[in-house]
Short mmCIF file of C-alpha atoms in Angstrom, two decimals:
data_model
loop_
_atom_site.label_atom_id
_atom_site.label_comp_id
_atom_site.label_asym_id
_atom_site.label_seq_id
_atom_site.Cartn_x
_atom_site.Cartn_y
_atom_site.Cartn_z
CA MET N 1 172.82 -56.83 -46.97
CA ILE N 2 172.60 -59.77 -45.15
CA LEU N 3 172.60 -61.17 -41.51
CA ILE N 4 174.52 -64.43 -40.85
CA ALA N 5 173.79 -65.77 -37.05
CA ASP N 6 175.88 -68.50 -35.71
CA SER N 7 174.21 -69.93 -32.08
CA GLY N 8 175.77 -71.89 -29.22
CA SER N 9 174.50 -72.44 -26.06
CA THR N 10 175.63 -69.49 -24.58
CA LYS N 11 175.69 -67.34 -27.21
CA THR N 12 174.86 -66.06 -30.48
CA ASN N 13 177.29 -64.14 -33.05
CA TRP N 14 175.18 -61.84 -35.33
CA CYS N 15 177.07 -60.61 -38.44
CA ILE N 16 176.03 -57.86 -40.61
CA VAL N 17 177.34 -58.57 -44.25
CA GLU N 18 177.36 -55.75 -47.50
CA ASN N 19 179.37 -57.03 -50.41
CA GLY N 20 181.48 -59.67 -48.79
CA GLN N 21 182.59 -57.31 -45.67
CA LEU N 22 181.66 -57.78 -42.69
CA VAL N 23 179.50 -54.22 -41.44
CA GLN N 24 178.71 -55.15 -37.98
CA GLN N 25 179.24 -57.91 -35.06
CA ILE N 26 176.50 -58.13 -32.50
CA PHE N 27 176.20 -60.80 -29.55
CA THR N 28 173.06 -61.94 -28.07
CA LYS N 29 172.10 -65.14 -25.66
CA GLY N 30 172.75 -67.95 -27.23
CA THR N 31 169.08 -69.81 -28.60
CA ASN N 32 167.86 -73.80 -28.77
CA PRO N 33 164.43 -74.07 -29.97
CA PHE N 34 164.55 -77.58 -27.84
CA PHE N 35 164.62 -75.60 -24.84
CA GLN N 36 163.24 -72.11 -25.54
CA THR N 37 159.62 -71.47 -26.76
CA GLN N 38 159.10 -69.15 -30.09
CA ASP N 39 158.08 -66.14 -27.73
CA GLU N 40 160.95 -66.31 -26.00
CA ILE N 41 163.55 -66.48 -28.63
CA SER N 42 161.41 -63.27 -30.21
CA ASN N 43 161.77 -61.41 -27.37
CA GLU N 44 165.63 -61.59 -27.08
CA ILE N 45 165.98 -60.89 -30.76
CA GLU N 46 163.48 -57.95 -29.97
CA GLU N 47 165.44 -56.92 -26.82
CA ALA N 48 168.77 -57.75 -27.79
CA LEU N 49 169.15 -57.64 -31.40
CA LEU N 50 166.49 -54.93 -33.05
CA PRO N 51 168.21 -51.85 -31.21
CA ARG N 52 171.71 -52.45 -32.48
CA LEU N 53 170.30 -53.30 -36.28
CA ASN N 54 170.78 -49.43 -37.16
CA ASP N 55 168.33 -49.49 -39.70
CA TYR N 56 170.23 -51.96 -42.02
CA ASN N 57 167.80 -53.10 -45.02
CA ILE N 58 168.40 -56.94 -44.54
CA GLU N 59 167.44 -58.62 -47.30
CA SER N 60 168.31 -62.14 -45.78
CA VAL N 61 168.85 -64.00 -42.76
CA PHE N 62 171.01 -67.32 -42.69
CA PHE N 63 170.56 -68.60 -38.74
CA TYR N 64 172.27 -71.82 -37.89
CA GLY N 65 172.41 -73.22 -34.29
CA ALA N 66 171.97 -75.95 -31.76
CA GLY N 67 168.52 -77.71 -31.81
CA CYS N 68 167.77 -76.56 -36.05
CA ALA N 69 167.79 -79.71 -37.10
CA PHE N 70 164.31 -80.42 -37.53
CA PRO N 71 161.29 -78.99 -39.26
CA GLU N 72 159.37 -78.23 -36.29
CA LYS N 73 162.27 -76.66 -34.35
CA ILE N 74 163.31 -74.72 -37.37
CA GLU N 75 160.33 -73.11 -37.76
CA ILE N 76 159.77 -71.71 -34.66
CA VAL N 77 162.99 -69.89 -35.27
CA ARG N 78 162.30 -68.81 -38.39
CA LEU N 79 158.74 -67.11 -37.10
CA ALA N 80 160.83 -65.74 -34.00
CA ILE N 81 162.99 -63.92 -36.36
CA PHE N 82 160.43 -63.28 -39.51
CA LYS N 83 158.29 -61.36 -36.72
CA HIS N 84 161.17 -58.73 -36.38
CA ILE N 85 162.62 -58.95 -39.55
CA LYS N 86 161.10 -59.09 -42.93
CA ALA N 87 163.21 -61.01 -44.93
CA THR N 88 163.88 -64.24 -46.66
CA ILE N 89 165.32 -66.57 -43.54
CA GLU N 90 166.80 -69.48 -43.86
CA VAL N 91 167.71 -71.87 -40.94
CA GLY N 92 170.30 -74.28 -40.09
CA SER N 93 172.04 -76.84 -37.66
CA ASP N 94 175.26 -75.99 -36.38
CA LEU N 95 176.44 -79.03 -38.57
CA LEU N 96 175.45 -77.53 -41.80
CA ALA N 97 176.76 -74.23 -40.82
CA ALA N 98 180.48 -76.08 -40.24
CA ALA N 99 180.00 -77.79 -43.07
CA ARG N 100 179.41 -74.63 -45.95
CA ALA N 101 182.14 -72.74 -43.58
CA LEU N 102 184.76 -75.80 -44.24
CA CYS N 103 183.93 -77.38 -47.85
CA GLY N 104 182.18 -74.37 -49.49
CA ASP N 105 180.02 -75.68 -52.55
CA GLN N 106 182.55 -78.97 -52.57
CA PRO N 107 182.22 -82.76 -51.26
CA GLY N 108 183.91 -83.31 -47.81
CA ILE N 109 183.40 -84.60 -44.45
CA ALA N 110 182.72 -81.87 -42.02
CA CYS N 111 183.09 -82.54 -38.22
CA ILE N 112 182.52 -80.25 -35.29
CA LEU N 113 185.24 -80.99 -31.96
CA GLY N 114 183.88 -78.58 -29.01
CA THR N 115 181.97 -79.03 -26.22
CA GLY N 116 180.47 -81.76 -28.08
CA SER N 117 180.83 -83.44 -31.22
CA ASN N 118 179.44 -84.19 -34.46
CA SER N 119 180.15 -85.48 -38.30
CA CYS N 120 178.74 -85.58 -41.71
CA PHE N 121 179.47 -86.08 -45.18
CA TYR N 122 178.43 -83.01 -47.07
CA ASP N 123 177.82 -83.19 -50.85
CA GLY N 124 178.71 -79.77 -51.59
CA LYS N 125 175.25 -78.61 -50.85
CA GLU N 126 173.55 -80.68 -48.40
CA ILE N 127 174.38 -82.87 -45.50
CA VAL N 128 173.73 -86.65 -47.07
CA ASP N 129 175.04 -88.53 -44.48
CA ASN N 130 175.42 -88.32 -40.72
CA VAL N 131 176.78 -90.38 -37.83
CA SER N 132 174.45 -89.41 -34.74
CA PRO N 133 176.72 -88.49 -32.13
CA LEU N 134 174.72 -89.95 -29.70
CA GLY N 135 175.84 -87.18 -26.72
CA TYR N 136 178.58 -87.37 -24.12
CA ILE N 137 177.58 -90.55 -21.86
CA LEU N 138 177.00 -92.87 -25.43
CA GLY N 139 178.90 -90.98 -28.29
CA ASP N 140 180.57 -87.42 -28.69
CA GLU N 141 183.99 -89.27 -28.87
CA GLY N 142 186.98 -86.58 -29.09
CA SER N 143 184.48 -83.71 -27.72
CA GLY N 144 185.52 -81.45 -24.71
CA ALA N 145 182.85 -83.39 -22.65
CA VAL N 146 184.30 -86.42 -23.35
CA LEU N 147 188.04 -86.15 -22.42
CA GLY N 148 186.94 -84.28 -19.59
CA ARG N 149 185.11 -87.39 -18.46
CA LEU N 150 188.35 -89.50 -19.41
CA LEU N 151 190.14 -87.21 -17.40
CA VAL N 152 188.14 -87.51 -14.37
CA GLY N 153 187.66 -91.09 -14.70
CA ASP N 154 191.42 -91.73 -14.85
CA CYS N 155 191.96 -89.38 -12.30
CA LEU N 156 189.41 -91.17 -9.69
CA LYS N 157 190.89 -94.68 -10.53
CA ASN N 158 194.52 -94.17 -10.03
CA GLN N 159 195.54 -93.79 -14.12
CA LEU N 160 197.44 -90.68 -13.63
CA SER N 161 200.61 -90.48 -11.56
CA PRO N 162 199.94 -89.29 -8.01
CA GLU N 163 201.75 -85.97 -8.68
CA LEU N 164 199.36 -84.95 -11.88
CA LYS N 165 196.41 -86.32 -10.10
CA ASP N 166 197.38 -83.91 -6.80
CA LYS N 167 198.07 -81.15 -9.31
CA PHE N 168 194.09 -81.50 -11.37
CA MET N 169 192.45 -81.62 -7.98
CA GLU N 170 194.06 -78.62 -6.66
CA GLN N 171 193.72 -77.06 -10.00
CA PHE N 172 189.82 -76.90 -10.06
CA GLN N 173 189.51 -77.44 -6.51
CA LEU N 174 188.08 -80.61 -6.19
CA THR N 175 187.15 -83.77 -4.22
CA PRO N 176 186.11 -87.16 -5.52
CA ALA N 177 182.81 -86.28 -3.52
CA ILE N 178 182.37 -83.22 -5.47
CA ILE N 179 183.01 -84.48 -9.00
CA LEU N 180 180.29 -87.27 -8.14
CA GLU N 181 178.13 -84.66 -7.06
CA ARG N 182 178.30 -82.21 -10.04
CA VAL N 183 178.22 -85.29 -12.64
CA TYR N 184 175.65 -87.00 -11.36
CA LYS N 185 173.21 -84.72 -9.57
CA GLU N 186 173.88 -81.00 -10.45
CA PRO N 187 172.78 -79.81 -14.45
CA PHE N 188 174.57 -79.62 -17.44
CA PRO N 189 177.44 -82.39 -16.17
CA ASN N 190 178.68 -82.13 -19.34
CA ARG N 191 179.66 -78.39 -19.58
CA PHE N 192 181.30 -78.99 -15.83
CA LEU N 193 183.51 -81.93 -17.64
CA ALA N 194 184.17 -79.74 -20.88
CA ARG N 195 185.56 -77.44 -18.22
CA LEU N 196 187.89 -79.39 -17.37
CA SER N 197 189.77 -80.70 -20.39
CA PRO N 198 191.83 -77.38 -20.91
CA PHE N 199 193.88 -79.05 -18.35
CA LEU N 200 194.75 -81.92 -20.77
CA ALA N 201 196.37 -79.34 -22.75
CA GLN N 202 198.60 -77.56 -20.07
CA ASN N 203 200.13 -81.16 -19.56
CA ILE N 204 199.93 -82.31 -22.71
CA GLU N 205 203.56 -83.61 -22.43
CA SER N 206 202.83 -86.04 -19.64
CA PRO N 207 202.53 -89.38 -21.40
CA GLU N 208 199.54 -90.54 -19.73
CA VAL N 209 197.71 -87.03 -21.10
CA HIS N 210 199.14 -87.39 -24.24
CA ARG N 211 197.87 -91.22 -24.96
CA LEU N 212 194.36 -90.30 -23.69
CA VAL N 213 194.03 -87.16 -26.21
CA LEU N 214 195.20 -89.42 -28.97
CA ASN N 215 192.91 -92.26 -28.12
CA GLY N 216 189.88 -89.91 -27.86
CA PHE N 217 190.69 -88.79 -31.24
CA LYS N 218 190.78 -91.82 -33.06
CA SER N 219 187.83 -93.27 -31.28
CA PHE N 220 186.20 -90.32 -32.46
CA PHE N 221 187.70 -91.09 -36.43
CA THR N 222 187.22 -94.78 -36.13
CA ARG N 223 183.55 -94.62 -34.66
CA ASN N 224 182.04 -91.74 -36.91
CA VAL N 225 184.54 -90.67 -39.65
CA MET N 226 185.45 -94.02 -41.24
CA GLN N 227 181.83 -94.39 -41.75
CA TYR N 228 181.88 -92.29 -45.12
CA ASP N 229 184.05 -92.34 -47.78
CA TYR N 230 187.14 -91.32 -45.73
CA GLN N 231 189.63 -92.83 -48.40
CA ASN N 232 188.47 -90.55 -51.43
CA GLN N 233 187.46 -86.93 -48.89
CA LYS N 234 189.52 -84.79 -46.84
CA VAL N 235 188.24 -84.58 -43.22
CA HIS N 236 187.96 -80.79 -41.89
CA PHE N 237 187.10 -79.63 -38.79
CA ILE N 238 185.23 -76.74 -36.82
CA GLY N 239 185.79 -76.01 -32.78
CA SER N 240 187.88 -75.01 -30.03
CA VAL N 241 189.23 -78.60 -29.34
CA ALA N 242 190.04 -78.82 -32.68
CA HIS N 243 191.93 -75.84 -33.10
CA TYR N 244 194.17 -76.24 -29.58
CA TYR N 245 194.52 -80.30 -30.21
CA LYS N 246 195.45 -79.66 -33.95
CA GLU N 247 198.77 -81.37 -33.50
CA ILE N 248 197.56 -84.79 -31.85
CA LEU N 249 194.47 -84.66 -34.25
CA ALA N 250 196.71 -84.74 -36.98
CA GLU N 251 198.73 -87.58 -35.55
CA ALA N 252 195.82 -89.41 -34.90
CA ALA N 253 194.42 -89.53 -38.51
CA ASP N 254 198.21 -90.33 -39.75
CA GLN N 255 197.67 -93.16 -37.46
CA LEU N 256 194.62 -94.02 -39.06
CA HIS N 257 195.52 -93.10 -43.18
CA LEU N 258 193.18 -89.97 -42.90
CA GLN N 259 193.38 -86.75 -44.84
CA LEU N 260 193.24 -83.32 -42.72
CA GLY N 261 192.09 -80.43 -44.63
CA THR N 262 191.38 -77.04 -42.99
CA ILE N 263 190.91 -76.89 -39.14
CA LEU N 264 188.91 -73.53 -38.01
CA GLN N 265 188.13 -72.13 -34.40
CA SER N 266 184.62 -70.72 -35.64
CA PRO N 267 182.73 -71.09 -38.88
CA MET N 268 181.52 -67.38 -39.39
CA ASP N 269 184.36 -66.24 -41.42
CA GLY N 270 183.79 -69.43 -43.73
CA LEU N 271 179.79 -68.80 -43.64
CA ILE N 272 180.70 -64.78 -44.74
CA ALA N 273 182.77 -66.21 -47.42
CA TYR N 274 180.31 -68.98 -48.43
CA HIS N 275 176.95 -67.03 -48.67
CA SER N 276 178.76 -63.73 -50.34
CA LYS N 277 179.24 -65.84 -53.03
CA LYS N 278 176.31 -67.11 -53.26
CA ASN N 279 174.68 -63.53 -53.21
#
């Protein structure tokens, strides 16, 4: 039996798998070694995961999560897990999870479009090139946070029609003062901005909204993907933004002459297939 974990900022999805089949799924709080100590991660595993493992004989654990791209952070997570589960443990980044889920053992360009964005060139075994995403202030093009930021900016600078601006403010119970407070003074402004981005999907027929989203995706392609071997490789995506806006994502790719590949909302099904094949 193997245990696969896909960890985001809010929750971790643990899947017990045997012979390629999902046996049990368990959700715990999100894990990030940049913000949590080894003891904090260990305590969450002990309290929320272990009681539900039901004495399964776990031989291997594959853990993927944000913040797991540096050796010292990887070791924090590995030791926290190994304290409770005596098995072979491999810890990797959420980007490696995306690459393995999307490409398997074939080369390709793997991308994440969710609250944030990221991309890489994957050679079928490991990530060999990565343009730094730089976060929602300097980068993260095409992400929910940046689309939300662009939406707020257009709204406050009167780039939306008066009707659309009023609709946006009313739907989220916002004023210019509240927006500035949430963005500049309160914690996690990226999450606040990302929560506004569904308004774009709800009003995608408006020309100014369609243009904003299309240009956001074109910016992601030109500033990230087109630094890889995009002329010879398909571009694959994981994430809620890629999933819900796939028609406009395809439009942006077509305008820039890129080949779209697989688009998945979550990496878990692909990870189960990948590790079941390897085992």
